[in-house]
mmCIF file of C-alpha atoms and ligand atoms in Angstrom:
data_model
loop_
_atom_site.group_PDB
_atom_site.id
_atom_site.type_symbol
_atom_site.label_atom_id
_atom_site.label_comp_id
_atom_site.label_asym_id
_atom_site.label_seq_id
_atom_site.Cartn_x
_atom_site.Cartn_y
_atom_site.Cartn_z
ATOM 1 C CA UNK A 1425 0.043 -0.013 0.024
ATOM 2 C CA UNK A 1426 1.268 3.492 -0.843
ATOM 3 C CA UNK A 1427 0.980 5.302 2.494
ATOM 4 C CA UNK A 1428 2.229 8.557 1.256
ATOM 5 C CA UNK A 1429 -1.440 9.597 0.552
ATOM 6 C CA UNK A 1430 -0.272 10.903 -2.898
ATOM 7 C CA UNK A 1431 -3.650 10.721 -4.611
ATOM 8 C CA UNK A 1432 -5.805 11.473 -1.606
ATOM 9 C CA UNK A 1433 -7.744 14.724 -1.909
ATOM 10 C CA UNK A 1434 -7.957 15.528 1.842
ATOM 11 C CA UNK A 1435 -9.541 18.988 1.985
ATOM 12 C CA UNK A 1436 -10.642 22.057 0.030
ATOM 13 C CA UNK A 1437 -8.805 25.323 0.700
ATOM 14 C CA UNK A 1438 -8.892 28.982 -0.334
ATOM 15 C CA UNK A 1439 -5.305 29.496 0.620
ATOM 16 C CA UNK A 1440 -2.996 28.092 -2.072
ATOM 17 C CA UNK A 1441 -2.921 25.955 -5.132
ATOM 18 C CA UNK A 1442 0.138 23.917 -6.266
ATOM 19 C CA UNK A 1443 0.106 22.865 -9.923
ATOM 20 C CA UNK A 1444 2.822 20.223 -10.143
ATOM 21 C CA UNK A 1445 2.566 19.675 -13.882
ATOM 22 C CA UNK A 1446 2.704 23.364 -14.865
ATOM 23 C CA UNK A 1447 5.110 24.349 -12.029
ATOM 24 C CA UNK A 1448 2.818 27.095 -10.779
ATOM 25 C CA UNK A 1449 1.885 28.327 -7.305
ATOM 26 C CA UNK A 1450 -1.026 30.540 -6.543
ATOM 27 C CA UNK A 1451 -1.509 32.099 -3.081
ATOM 28 C CA UNK A 1452 -5.008 33.451 -2.445
ATOM 29 C CA UNK A 1453 -5.600 34.326 -6.097
ATOM 30 C CA UNK A 1454 -2.114 35.723 -6.812
ATOM 31 C CA UNK A 1455 0.605 33.931 -8.690
ATOM 32 C CA UNK A 1456 3.941 33.514 -6.998
ATOM 33 C CA UNK A 1457 5.505 35.644 -9.838
ATOM 34 C CA UNK A 1458 3.193 38.499 -8.811
ATOM 35 C CA UNK A 1459 4.199 38.237 -5.167
ATOM 36 C CA UNK A 1460 7.857 37.190 -4.828
ATOM 37 C CA UNK A 1461 10.189 40.192 -5.056
ATOM 38 C CA UNK A 1462 7.269 42.629 -5.100
ATOM 39 C CA UNK A 1463 5.248 42.031 -1.860
ATOM 40 C CA UNK A 1464 6.474 42.316 1.670
ATOM 41 C CA UNK A 1465 5.836 39.464 4.047
ATOM 42 C CA UNK A 1466 3.287 41.645 5.884
ATOM 43 C CA UNK A 1467 1.284 42.060 2.633
ATOM 44 C CA UNK A 1468 1.083 38.286 2.046
ATOM 45 C CA UNK A 1469 0.130 37.751 5.708
ATOM 46 C CA UNK A 1470 -2.860 40.120 5.180
ATOM 47 C CA UNK A 1471 -3.925 37.807 2.286
ATOM 48 C CA UNK A 1472 -3.344 34.519 4.283
ATOM 49 C CA UNK A 1473 -5.273 35.699 7.358
ATOM 50 C CA UNK A 1474 -8.067 37.426 5.523
ATOM 51 C CA UNK A 1475 -11.524 36.087 6.474
ATOM 52 C CA UNK A 1476 -10.140 34.079 9.415
ATOM 53 C CA UNK A 1477 -10.210 36.650 12.124
ATOM 54 C CA UNK A 1478 -13.117 39.121 12.675
ATOM 55 C CA UNK A 1479 -10.793 41.773 14.094
ATOM 56 C CA UNK A 1480 -7.975 41.544 11.457
ATOM 57 C CA UNK A 1481 -6.781 45.128 10.964
ATOM 58 C CA UNK A 1482 -6.492 46.728 7.544
ATOM 59 C CA UNK A 1483 -3.381 45.574 5.629
ATOM 60 C CA UNK A 1484 -1.576 48.874 6.310
ATOM 61 C CA UNK A 1485 -2.085 48.371 10.167
ATOM 62 C CA UNK A 1486 -1.074 44.754 10.260
ATOM 63 C CA UNK A 1487 2.663 45.575 9.998
ATOM 64 C CA UNK A 1488 2.394 47.813 13.098
ATOM 65 C CA UNK A 1489 0.459 45.165 15.075
ATOM 66 C CA UNK A 1490 3.025 42.551 14.084
ATOM 67 C CA UNK A 1491 5.813 44.971 15.242
ATOM 68 C CA UNK A 1492 4.097 45.118 18.720
ATOM 69 C CA UNK A 1493 3.906 41.392 18.756
ATOM 70 C CA UNK A 1494 7.653 41.093 18.091
ATOM 71 C CA UNK A 1495 8.200 43.305 21.182
ATOM 72 C CA UNK A 1496 5.851 41.180 23.323
ATOM 73 C CA UNK A 1497 7.426 37.989 22.268
ATOM 74 C CA UNK A 1498 11.037 39.331 22.861
ATOM 75 C CA UNK A 1499 10.216 40.071 26.467
ATOM 76 C CA UNK A 1500 9.696 36.373 27.077
ATOM 77 C CA UNK A 1501 13.297 35.491 26.348
ATOM 78 C CA UNK A 1502 14.686 37.211 29.463
ATOM 79 C CA UNK A 1503 13.256 34.647 31.851
ATOM 80 C CA UNK A 1504 14.441 31.626 29.974
ATOM 81 C CA UNK A 1505 16.810 28.965 31.228
ATOM 82 C CA UNK A 1506 20.283 29.252 29.727
ATOM 83 C CA UNK A 1507 20.239 25.448 28.950
ATOM 84 C CA UNK A 1508 17.072 25.860 26.792
ATOM 85 C CA UNK A 1509 18.520 28.649 24.814
ATOM 86 C CA UNK A 1510 21.684 26.637 24.056
ATOM 87 C CA UNK A 1511 19.786 23.763 22.514
ATOM 88 C CA UNK A 1512 20.121 23.362 18.677
ATOM 89 C CA UNK A 1513 18.166 26.239 17.107
ATOM 90 C CA UNK A 1514 15.124 24.223 15.958
ATOM 91 C CA UNK A 1515 14.852 22.391 19.306
ATOM 92 C CA UNK A 1516 15.031 25.660 21.200
ATOM 93 C CA UNK A 1517 12.485 27.181 18.875
ATOM 94 C CA UNK A 1518 10.084 24.332 19.574
ATOM 95 C CA UNK A 1519 10.471 24.804 23.307
ATOM 96 C CA UNK A 1520 10.084 28.665 23.070
ATOM 97 C CA UNK A 1521 6.877 28.398 20.910
ATOM 98 C CA UNK A 1522 5.413 26.252 23.667
ATOM 99 C CA UNK A 1523 5.635 29.315 26.003
ATOM 100 C CA UNK A 1524 2.962 31.107 23.951
ATOM 101 C CA UNK A 1525 -0.439 30.624 25.483
ATOM 102 C CA UNK A 1526 -2.663 28.560 23.229
ATOM 103 C CA UNK A 1527 -5.799 30.237 21.730
ATOM 104 C CA UNK A 1528 -7.620 30.919 18.497
ATOM 105 C CA UNK A 1529 -7.578 34.690 18.569
ATOM 106 C CA UNK A 1530 -5.625 37.243 16.500
ATOM 107 C CA UNK A 1531 -3.284 38.137 19.419
ATOM 108 C CA UNK A 1532 -2.168 34.478 19.604
ATOM 109 C CA UNK A 1533 -1.694 34.369 15.855
ATOM 110 C CA UNK A 1534 0.405 37.453 15.834
ATOM 111 C CA UNK A 1535 2.581 36.263 18.741
ATOM 112 C CA UNK A 1536 3.116 33.028 16.882
ATOM 113 C CA UNK A 1537 4.076 34.775 13.664
ATOM 114 C CA UNK A 1538 6.392 37.084 15.541
ATOM 115 C CA UNK A 1539 8.047 34.239 17.521
ATOM 116 C CA UNK A 1540 10.300 32.675 14.807
ATOM 117 C CA UNK A 1541 11.267 36.108 13.603
ATOM 118 C CA UNK A 1542 12.432 37.188 17.086
ATOM 119 C CA UNK A 1543 13.700 33.935 18.496
ATOM 120 C CA UNK A 1544 15.798 32.814 15.414
ATOM 121 C CA UNK A 1545 18.225 35.832 15.483
ATOM 122 C CA UNK A 1546 18.295 35.825 19.300
ATOM 123 C CA UNK A 1547 19.191 32.076 19.394
ATOM 124 C CA UNK A 1548 21.873 32.549 16.658
ATOM 125 C CA UNK A 1549 23.450 35.521 18.580
ATOM 126 C CA UNK A 1550 23.456 33.607 21.842
ATOM 127 C CA UNK A 1551 25.359 30.760 20.149
ATOM 128 C CA UNK A 1552 27.813 33.297 18.752
ATOM 129 C CA UNK A 1553 28.366 34.676 22.285
ATOM 130 C CA UNK A 1554 26.365 37.879 21.697
ATOM 131 C CA UNK A 1555 23.427 39.335 23.535
ATOM 132 C CA UNK A 1556 20.065 39.217 21.716
ATOM 133 C CA UNK A 1557 18.921 42.533 20.206
ATOM 134 C CA UNK A 1558 15.413 43.898 20.958
ATOM 135 C CA UNK A 1559 13.113 44.336 18.022
ATOM 136 C CA UNK A 1560 12.203 47.752 16.526
ATOM 137 C CA UNK A 1561 8.387 47.626 16.282
ATOM 138 C CA UNK A 1562 8.285 50.430 13.673
ATOM 139 C CA UNK A 1563 10.613 48.552 11.214
ATOM 140 C CA UNK A 1564 9.410 46.323 8.401
ATOM 141 C CA UNK A 1565 9.298 42.637 9.524
ATOM 142 C CA UNK A 1566 12.167 41.390 7.265
ATOM 143 C CA UNK A 1567 14.378 44.458 7.915
ATOM 144 C CA UNK A 1568 13.908 44.036 11.704
ATOM 145 C CA UNK A 1569 14.921 40.305 11.509
ATOM 146 C CA UNK A 1570 18.160 41.198 9.810
ATOM 147 C CA UNK A 1571 18.784 44.016 12.274
ATOM 148 C CA UNK A 1572 18.202 41.705 15.252
ATOM 149 C CA UNK A 1573 20.577 39.150 13.621
ATOM 150 C CA UNK A 1574 23.457 41.391 12.675
ATOM 151 C CA UNK A 1575 23.082 44.342 15.138
ATOM 152 C CA UNK A 1576 22.968 46.916 12.391
ATOM 153 C CA UNK A 1577 20.675 48.270 9.735
ATOM 154 C CA UNK A 1578 20.541 45.990 6.729
ATOM 155 C CA UNK A 1579 20.587 47.309 3.152
ATOM 156 C CA UNK A 1580 17.270 47.656 1.461
ATOM 157 C CA UNK A 1581 18.310 44.885 -1.065
ATOM 158 C CA UNK A 1582 18.983 42.506 1.758
ATOM 159 C CA UNK A 1583 15.627 43.103 3.390
ATOM 160 C CA UNK A 1584 14.043 42.695 -0.020
ATOM 161 C CA UNK A 1585 15.772 39.339 -0.497
ATOM 162 C CA UNK A 1586 14.570 38.113 2.935
ATOM 163 C CA UNK A 1587 11.037 39.364 2.080
ATOM 164 C CA UNK A 1588 11.230 37.463 -1.246
ATOM 165 C CA UNK A 1589 12.150 34.292 0.671
ATOM 166 C CA UNK A 1590 9.462 34.661 3.338
ATOM 167 C CA UNK A 1591 6.772 35.370 0.757
ATOM 168 C CA UNK A 1592 7.987 32.468 -1.404
ATOM 169 C CA UNK A 1593 7.669 29.898 1.296
ATOM 170 C CA UNK A 1594 4.608 31.350 3.094
ATOM 171 C CA UNK A 1595 2.160 28.761 1.903
ATOM 172 C CA UNK A 1596 2.229 25.646 -0.298
ATOM 173 C CA UNK A 1597 -0.883 23.560 -0.394
ATOM 174 C CA UNK A 1598 -1.215 20.587 1.820
ATOM 175 C CA UNK A 1599 2.477 19.904 2.444
ATOM 176 C CA UNK A 1600 3.497 17.665 5.298
ATOM 177 C CA UNK A 1601 3.825 20.431 7.930
ATOM 178 C CA UNK A 1602 0.630 22.147 6.893
ATOM 179 C CA UNK A 1603 -1.285 18.829 7.016
ATOM 180 C CA UNK A 1604 0.156 18.218 10.503
ATOM 181 C CA UNK A 1605 -1.001 21.655 11.612
ATOM 182 C CA UNK A 1606 -4.490 21.023 10.136
ATOM 183 C CA UNK A 1607 -4.804 17.697 11.878
ATOM 184 C CA UNK A 1608 -4.018 19.344 15.244
ATOM 185 C CA UNK A 1609 -6.297 22.290 14.521
ATOM 186 C CA UNK A 1610 -9.140 19.864 13.623
ATOM 187 C CA UNK A 1611 -9.286 18.796 17.239
ATOM 188 C CA UNK A 1612 -9.847 22.461 18.258
ATOM 189 C CA UNK A 1613 -6.560 22.273 20.190
ATOM 190 C CA UNK A 1614 -5.545 25.968 19.343
ATOM 191 C CA UNK A 1615 -3.067 27.730 17.189
ATOM 192 C CA UNK A 1616 -0.008 27.275 19.343
ATOM 193 C CA UNK A 1617 -0.442 23.492 19.279
ATOM 194 C CA UNK A 1618 -1.041 23.560 15.417
ATOM 195 C CA UNK A 1619 2.141 25.655 14.885
ATOM 196 C CA UNK A 1620 4.321 23.445 16.978
ATOM 197 C CA UNK A 1621 3.075 20.425 15.103
ATOM 198 C CA UNK A 1622 3.959 22.198 11.833
ATOM 199 C CA UNK A 1623 7.429 22.914 13.067
ATOM 200 C CA UNK A 1624 7.950 19.333 14.186
ATOM 201 C CA UNK A 1625 6.972 18.110 10.662
ATOM 202 C CA UNK A 1626 9.085 20.765 8.991
ATOM 203 C CA UNK A 1627 12.413 19.883 10.565
ATOM 204 C CA UNK A 1628 12.813 16.545 8.817
ATOM 205 C CA UNK A 1629 15.338 16.362 5.967
ATOM 206 C CA UNK A 1630 12.713 15.293 3.434
ATOM 207 C CA UNK A 1631 10.804 18.505 4.108
ATOM 208 C CA UNK A 1632 12.288 21.707 5.566
ATOM 209 C CA UNK A 1633 15.602 20.331 6.834
ATOM 210 C CA UNK A 1634 17.230 20.085 3.414
ATOM 211 C CA UNK A 1635 18.958 23.439 2.927
ATOM 212 C CA UNK A 1636 21.649 22.945 5.518
ATOM 213 C CA UNK A 1637 22.749 19.688 3.762
ATOM 214 C CA UNK A 1638 22.601 21.543 0.454
ATOM 215 C CA UNK A 1639 25.367 23.862 1.690
ATOM 216 C CA UNK A 1640 27.354 20.848 3.001
ATOM 217 C CA UNK A 1641 27.095 19.414 -0.487
ATOM 218 C CA UNK A 1642 28.387 22.678 -2.126
ATOM 219 C CA UNK A 1643 31.240 22.810 0.305
ATOM 220 C CA UNK A 1644 32.149 19.178 -0.276
ATOM 221 C CA UNK A 1645 32.078 19.747 -4.095
ATOM 222 C CA UNK A 1646 34.167 22.963 -3.915
ATOM 223 C CA UNK A 1647 34.778 23.541 -7.597
ATOM 224 C CA UNK A 1648 32.352 23.339 -10.484
ATOM 225 C CA UNK A 1649 34.481 20.900 -12.439
ATOM 226 C CA UNK A 1650 34.251 18.369 -9.521
ATOM 227 C CA UNK A 1651 30.451 18.421 -9.403
ATOM 228 C CA UNK A 1652 29.670 15.492 -11.698
ATOM 229 C CA UNK A 1653 32.101 13.002 -10.011
ATOM 230 C CA UNK A 1654 30.936 14.055 -6.523
ATOM 231 C CA UNK A 1655 27.200 13.746 -7.387
ATOM 232 C CA UNK A 1656 27.697 10.402 -9.047
ATOM 233 C CA UNK A 1657 29.581 9.119 -6.005
ATOM 234 C CA UNK A 1658 26.786 10.327 -3.704
ATOM 235 C CA UNK A 1659 24.158 8.484 -5.739
ATOM 236 C CA UNK A 1660 26.393 5.384 -5.879
ATOM 237 C CA UNK A 1661 26.389 5.376 -2.069
ATOM 238 C CA UNK A 1662 22.478 5.528 -2.182
ATOM 239 C CA UNK A 1663 22.301 9.135 -0.969
ATOM 240 C CA UNK A 1664 19.705 11.556 -2.170
ATOM 241 C CA UNK A 1665 20.703 14.822 -3.634
ATOM 242 C CA UNK A 1666 19.369 17.496 -1.307
ATOM 243 C CA UNK A 1667 17.422 20.298 -2.959
ATOM 244 C CA UNK A 1668 16.169 17.978 -5.807
ATOM 245 C CA UNK A 1669 12.896 16.072 -6.326
ATOM 246 C CA UNK A 1670 9.449 16.909 -5.114
ATOM 247 C CA UNK A 1671 6.254 14.957 -4.457
ATOM 248 C CA UNK A 1672 4.075 17.281 -6.468
ATOM 249 C CA UNK A 1673 6.278 19.202 -8.911
ATOM 250 C CA UNK A 1674 7.400 17.186 -11.890
ATOM 251 C CA UNK A 1675 8.959 20.262 -13.453
ATOM 252 C CA UNK A 1676 11.217 22.879 -11.861
ATOM 253 C CA UNK A 1677 9.716 24.129 -8.599
ATOM 254 C CA UNK A 1678 8.581 27.767 -9.420
ATOM 255 C CA UNK A 1679 9.940 28.722 -5.962
ATOM 256 C CA UNK A 1680 13.440 27.798 -7.092
ATOM 257 C CA UNK A 1681 13.103 30.357 -9.835
ATOM 258 C CA UNK A 1682 11.843 33.094 -7.478
ATOM 259 C CA UNK A 1683 14.677 32.413 -5.067
ATOM 260 C CA UNK A 1684 17.330 32.259 -7.809
ATOM 261 C CA UNK A 1685 16.130 35.717 -8.974
ATOM 262 C CA UNK A 1686 16.410 36.989 -5.332
ATOM 263 C CA UNK A 1687 19.982 35.511 -5.032
ATOM 264 C CA UNK A 1688 20.936 37.053 -8.368
ATOM 265 C CA UNK A 1689 19.605 40.586 -7.375
ATOM 266 C CA UNK A 1690 21.360 40.436 -4.019
ATOM 267 C CA UNK A 1691 24.691 39.378 -5.628
ATOM 268 C CA UNK A 1692 24.372 42.199 -8.197
ATOM 269 C CA UNK A 1693 23.551 44.865 -5.560
ATOM 270 C CA UNK A 1694 26.298 43.873 -3.170
ATOM 271 C CA UNK A 1695 28.826 42.875 -5.867
ATOM 272 C CA UNK A 1696 29.786 39.796 -3.873
ATOM 273 C CA UNK A 1697 28.919 36.136 -3.615
ATOM 274 C CA UNK A 1698 29.403 35.563 -7.305
ATOM 275 C CA UNK A 1699 31.681 32.514 -6.754
ATOM 276 C CA UNK A 1700 29.162 30.681 -4.494
ATOM 277 C CA UNK A 1701 26.308 31.598 -6.909
ATOM 278 C CA UNK A 1702 28.164 30.247 -9.995
ATOM 279 C CA UNK A 1703 29.161 27.118 -8.093
ATOM 280 C CA UNK A 1704 25.492 26.601 -7.167
ATOM 281 C CA UNK A 1705 24.431 27.036 -10.827
ATOM 282 C CA UNK A 1706 26.999 24.488 -12.021
ATOM 283 C CA UNK A 1707 26.060 21.963 -9.268
ATOM 284 C CA UNK A 1708 22.354 22.422 -10.160
ATOM 285 C CA UNK A 1709 22.914 21.833 -13.900
ATOM 286 C CA UNK A 1710 25.132 18.762 -13.192
ATOM 287 C CA UNK A 1711 22.554 17.292 -10.790
ATOM 288 C CA UNK A 1712 19.692 17.675 -13.227
ATOM 289 C CA UNK A 1713 21.770 15.969 -15.901
ATOM 290 C CA UNK A 1714 22.768 13.104 -13.642
ATOM 291 C CA UNK A 1715 19.367 12.476 -12.117
ATOM 292 C CA UNK A 1716 17.852 12.455 -15.711
ATOM 293 C CA UNK A 1717 20.473 9.868 -16.760
ATOM 294 C CA UNK A 1718 20.312 7.691 -13.687
ATOM 295 C CA UNK A 1719 16.584 7.916 -12.933
ATOM 296 C CA UNK A 1720 15.003 8.390 -16.334
ATOM 297 C CA UNK A 1721 11.558 7.286 -15.226
ATOM 298 C CA UNK A 1722 11.449 9.931 -12.503
ATOM 299 C CA UNK A 1723 11.257 13.657 -13.171
ATOM 300 C CA UNK A 1724 13.614 15.013 -10.479
ATOM 301 C CA UNK A 1725 14.169 18.695 -10.751
ATOM 302 C CA UNK A 1726 15.407 21.551 -8.495
ATOM 303 C CA UNK A 1727 13.173 22.180 -5.469
ATOM 304 C CA UNK A 1728 12.776 25.304 -3.268
ATOM 305 C CA UNK A 1729 15.504 24.205 -0.831
ATOM 306 C CA UNK A 1730 18.392 24.464 -3.229
ATOM 307 C CA UNK A 1731 18.411 28.271 -3.681
ATOM 308 C CA UNK A 1732 17.006 28.717 -0.181
ATOM 309 C CA UNK A 1733 20.396 27.502 1.058
ATOM 310 C CA UNK A 1734 22.338 29.921 -1.128
ATOM 311 C CA UNK A 1735 20.104 32.915 -0.273
ATOM 312 C CA UNK A 1736 20.019 32.374 3.511
ATOM 313 C CA UNK A 1737 23.793 31.865 3.640
ATOM 314 C CA UNK A 1738 24.216 35.144 1.682
ATOM 315 C CA UNK A 1739 21.986 36.938 4.233
ATOM 316 C CA UNK A 1740 24.230 35.688 7.082
ATOM 317 C CA UNK A 1741 22.085 33.016 8.660
ATOM 318 C CA UNK A 1742 24.079 30.057 9.861
ATOM 319 C CA UNK A 1743 23.048 26.747 8.405
ATOM 320 C CA UNK A 1744 21.683 25.327 11.635
ATOM 321 C CA UNK A 1745 19.026 28.114 11.688
ATOM 322 C CA UNK A 1746 17.558 27.433 8.182
ATOM 323 C CA UNK A 1747 14.666 25.378 9.350
ATOM 324 C CA UNK A 1748 13.681 28.124 11.805
ATOM 325 C CA UNK A 1749 13.882 30.768 9.028
ATOM 326 C CA UNK A 1750 11.675 28.501 6.892
ATOM 327 C CA UNK A 1751 9.255 28.470 9.838
ATOM 328 C CA UNK A 1752 9.418 32.311 9.955
ATOM 329 C CA UNK A 1753 7.717 32.364 6.519
ATOM 330 C CA UNK A 1754 5.580 29.194 6.687
ATOM 331 C CA UNK A 1755 4.013 30.109 10.013
ATOM 332 C CA UNK A 1756 1.596 32.519 8.135
ATOM 333 C CA UNK A 1757 0.384 29.596 6.029
ATOM 334 C CA UNK A 1758 0.082 27.232 9.051
ATOM 335 C CA UNK A 1759 -2.122 29.752 10.903
ATOM 336 C CA UNK A 1760 -4.280 30.376 7.802
ATOM 337 C CA UNK A 1761 -4.842 26.636 7.370
ATOM 338 C CA UNK A 1762 -5.371 26.038 11.056
ATOM 339 C CA UNK A 1763 -8.115 28.766 11.238
ATOM 340 C CA UNK A 1764 -9.665 27.471 7.965
ATOM 341 C CA UNK A 1765 -9.748 23.889 9.402
ATOM 342 C CA UNK A 1766 -11.052 24.920 12.817
ATOM 343 C CA UNK A 1767 -13.698 27.191 11.398
ATOM 344 C CA UNK A 1768 -14.988 25.156 8.500
ATOM 345 C CA UNK A 1769 -13.582 21.656 8.824
ATOM 346 C CA UNK A 1770 -14.304 18.532 10.878
ATOM 347 C CA UNK A 1771 -12.141 16.340 13.081
ATOM 348 C CA UNK A 1772 -9.586 14.698 10.706
ATOM 349 C CA UNK A 1773 -9.860 10.997 11.357
ATOM 350 C CA UNK A 1774 -8.891 8.646 8.427
ATOM 351 C CA UNK A 1775 -9.059 4.877 8.674
ATOM 352 C CA UNK A 1776 -6.317 2.211 8.603
ATOM 353 C CA UNK A 1777 -6.589 -1.364 7.396
ATOM 354 C CA UNK A 1778 -5.400 -3.874 10.031
ATOM 355 C CA UNK A 1779 -2.897 -6.372 8.618
ATOM 356 C CA UNK A 1780 -1.564 -7.804 11.863
ATOM 357 C CA UNK A 1781 -2.542 -11.170 13.431
ATOM 358 C CA UNK A 1782 -6.076 -11.815 14.713
ATOM 359 C CA UNK A 1783 -6.863 -13.546 17.944
ATOM 360 C CA UNK A 1784 -6.994 -17.324 17.470
ATOM 361 C CA UNK A 1785 -10.738 -18.016 17.500
ATOM 362 C CA UNK A 1786 -10.142 -21.804 18.234
ATOM 363 C CA UNK A 1787 -8.323 -21.067 21.477
HETATM 364 N N1 ACO B 3271 18.073 12.346 -5.147
HETATM 365 C C1 ACO B 3271 18.133 11.093 -5.571
HETATM 366 N N2 ACO B 3271 17.109 10.282 -5.776
HETATM 367 C C2 ACO B 3271 15.808 10.816 -5.541
HETATM 368 C C3 ACO B 3271 15.719 12.162 -4.984
HETATM 369 C C4 ACO B 3271 16.861 12.881 -4.791
HETATM 370 N N3 ACO B 3271 16.769 14.155 -4.365
HETATM 371 N N4 ACO B 3271 14.371 12.385 -4.834
HETATM 372 C C5 ACO B 3271 13.694 11.273 -5.147
HETATM 373 N N5 ACO B 3271 14.664 10.329 -5.645
HETATM 374 C C6 ACO B 3271 14.358 8.998 -6.109
HETATM 375 C C7 ACO B 3271 14.157 8.009 -4.928
HETATM 376 O O1 ACO B 3271 15.317 7.462 -4.570
HETATM 377 C C8 ACO B 3271 13.212 7.010 -5.571
HETATM 378 O O2 ACO B 3271 13.908 6.201 -6.515
HETATM 379 P P1 ACO B 3271 13.596 4.678 -6.663
HETATM 380 O O3 ACO B 3271 12.183 4.602 -6.936
HETATM 381 O O4 ACO B 3271 14.479 4.302 -7.815
HETATM 382 O O5 ACO B 3271 13.953 4.055 -5.433
HETATM 383 C C9 ACO B 3271 12.261 7.890 -6.438
HETATM 384 O O6 ACO B 3271 13.084 9.038 -6.758
HETATM 385 C C10 ACO B 3271 10.985 8.382 -5.776
HETATM 386 O O7 ACO B 3271 11.347 8.728 -4.438
HETATM 387 P P2 ACO B 3271 10.176 8.981 -3.243
HETATM 388 O O8 ACO B 3271 10.887 9.187 -1.975
HETATM 389 O O9 ACO B 3271 9.066 7.964 -3.363
HETATM 390 O O10 ACO B 3271 9.565 10.367 -3.816
HETATM 391 P P3 ACO B 3271 8.853 11.354 -2.948
HETATM 392 O O11 ACO B 3271 7.806 11.957 -3.806
HETATM 393 O O12 ACO B 3271 8.339 10.828 -1.622
HETATM 394 O O13 ACO B 3271 10.031 12.376 -2.705
HETATM 395 C C11 ACO B 3271 11.199 14.053 -1.678
HETATM 396 C C12 ACO B 3271 9.978 13.699 -2.456
HETATM 397 C C13 ACO B 3271 11.058 13.546 -0.258
HETATM 398 C C14 ACO B 3271 11.242 15.613 -1.583
HETATM 399 C C15 ACO B 3271 12.469 13.555 -2.370
HETATM 400 O O14 ACO B 3271 12.559 13.988 -3.740
HETATM 401 C C16 ACO B 3271 13.768 13.834 -1.610
HETATM 402 O O15 ACO B 3271 14.131 13.107 -0.713
HETATM 403 N N6 ACO B 3271 14.512 14.906 -1.985
HETATM 404 C C17 ACO B 3271 15.663 15.284 -1.336
HETATM 405 C C18 ACO B 3271 15.419 16.045 -0.025
HETATM 406 C C19 ACO B 3271 14.870 17.440 -0.265
HETATM 407 O O16 ACO B 3271 15.322 18.182 -1.169
HETATM 408 N N7 ACO B 3271 13.858 17.841 0.485
HETATM 409 C C20 ACO B 3271 13.214 19.092 0.367
HETATM 410 C C21 ACO B 3271 11.841 18.976 -0.367
HETATM 411 S S1 ACO B 3271 11.067 20.545 -0.696
HETATM 412 C C22 ACO B 3271 10.141 20.848 0.727
HETATM 413 O O17 ACO B 3271 9.679 20.030 1.398
HETATM 414 C C23 ACO B 3271 10.061 22.245 1.158
#
């Protein structure tokens, strides 16, 4: 039995549509091309949350309310045990999210959206031996994240690149983490529980945990001319090439294009990172060639995680924080889906077929 539920239509949603054959993503009626690189994360949040909270402010107010939520959430860090803050970033994030009171209201939603944005830079700084930096509630969300990470104002192009990333990953149909969040929300457990479930599903290497290993792969390859031999060797060992293949997309993931564009713009604006970018392009081309040769019956193309790795590295996030940065964007989608499920859905309770032994009737 195929237990990946590939062909199961599990719900209807107004949030996003993933067309795997055409390589297209629609988020609340807008194509990804329309949003990535043009909209700020706050604008996409207004789309994702629209209709799910009776007191949702106008889109131009939402950014200010999110800024206040960043401040509220930051104040919780002070009381935390040192040992918790020194856990690996995703583990610490999971523990810190659990401190946000569960509920279904807008304040809970904004605290949860602010949490990865505030906690990720704070946890990274603590690991580097620096004190966390308090948020600036009047700043744009992406710009504030970079300020809290680096301790100085970022350039507009850097904030635009992070916005492009957060928008690009904000929602993506019924992926594993969103499904996990919806299952939890279907029990009416509350948004905090749903978001923690989403994060737990996201951290695995088959979902949101791939970009760190993508950079490990680029480091190990080192030079474009060594790509083919290294990739062939990895496949000979039975490894998967991180950043390639997708359950739904049988063509190039449109998010890979959006992020490649963001990496290119950033490299041009800063006049740096050209070597890393051209290594990534060569490795991508070699991987596509080799996967087509070795797995001709599969259509394994670049997925979102490949250029995520290059972009987040260029913005100065260490690789162990990548899953938390992914959560920083996807949390908007998780909350939209959790509210849609809680408001309009039923308890999710599929069935299983028992294939184990039965009691011996003769005994
Ligand atoms: N490298 C090498 N082979 C691969 C890859 C890959 N990246 N992806 C799939 N395959 C192969 C499998 O080995 C399998 O081959 P086989 O039938 O000859 O044994 C075949 O393709 C199908 O694999 P499945 O695991 O059944 O396909 P599934 O649809 O479940 O895979 C997944 C999707 C998990 C993303 C897979 O492509 C993968 O492991 N990729 C690498 C990890 C990665 O990049 N994850 C991020 C995904 S994007 C996201 O979630 C945000």
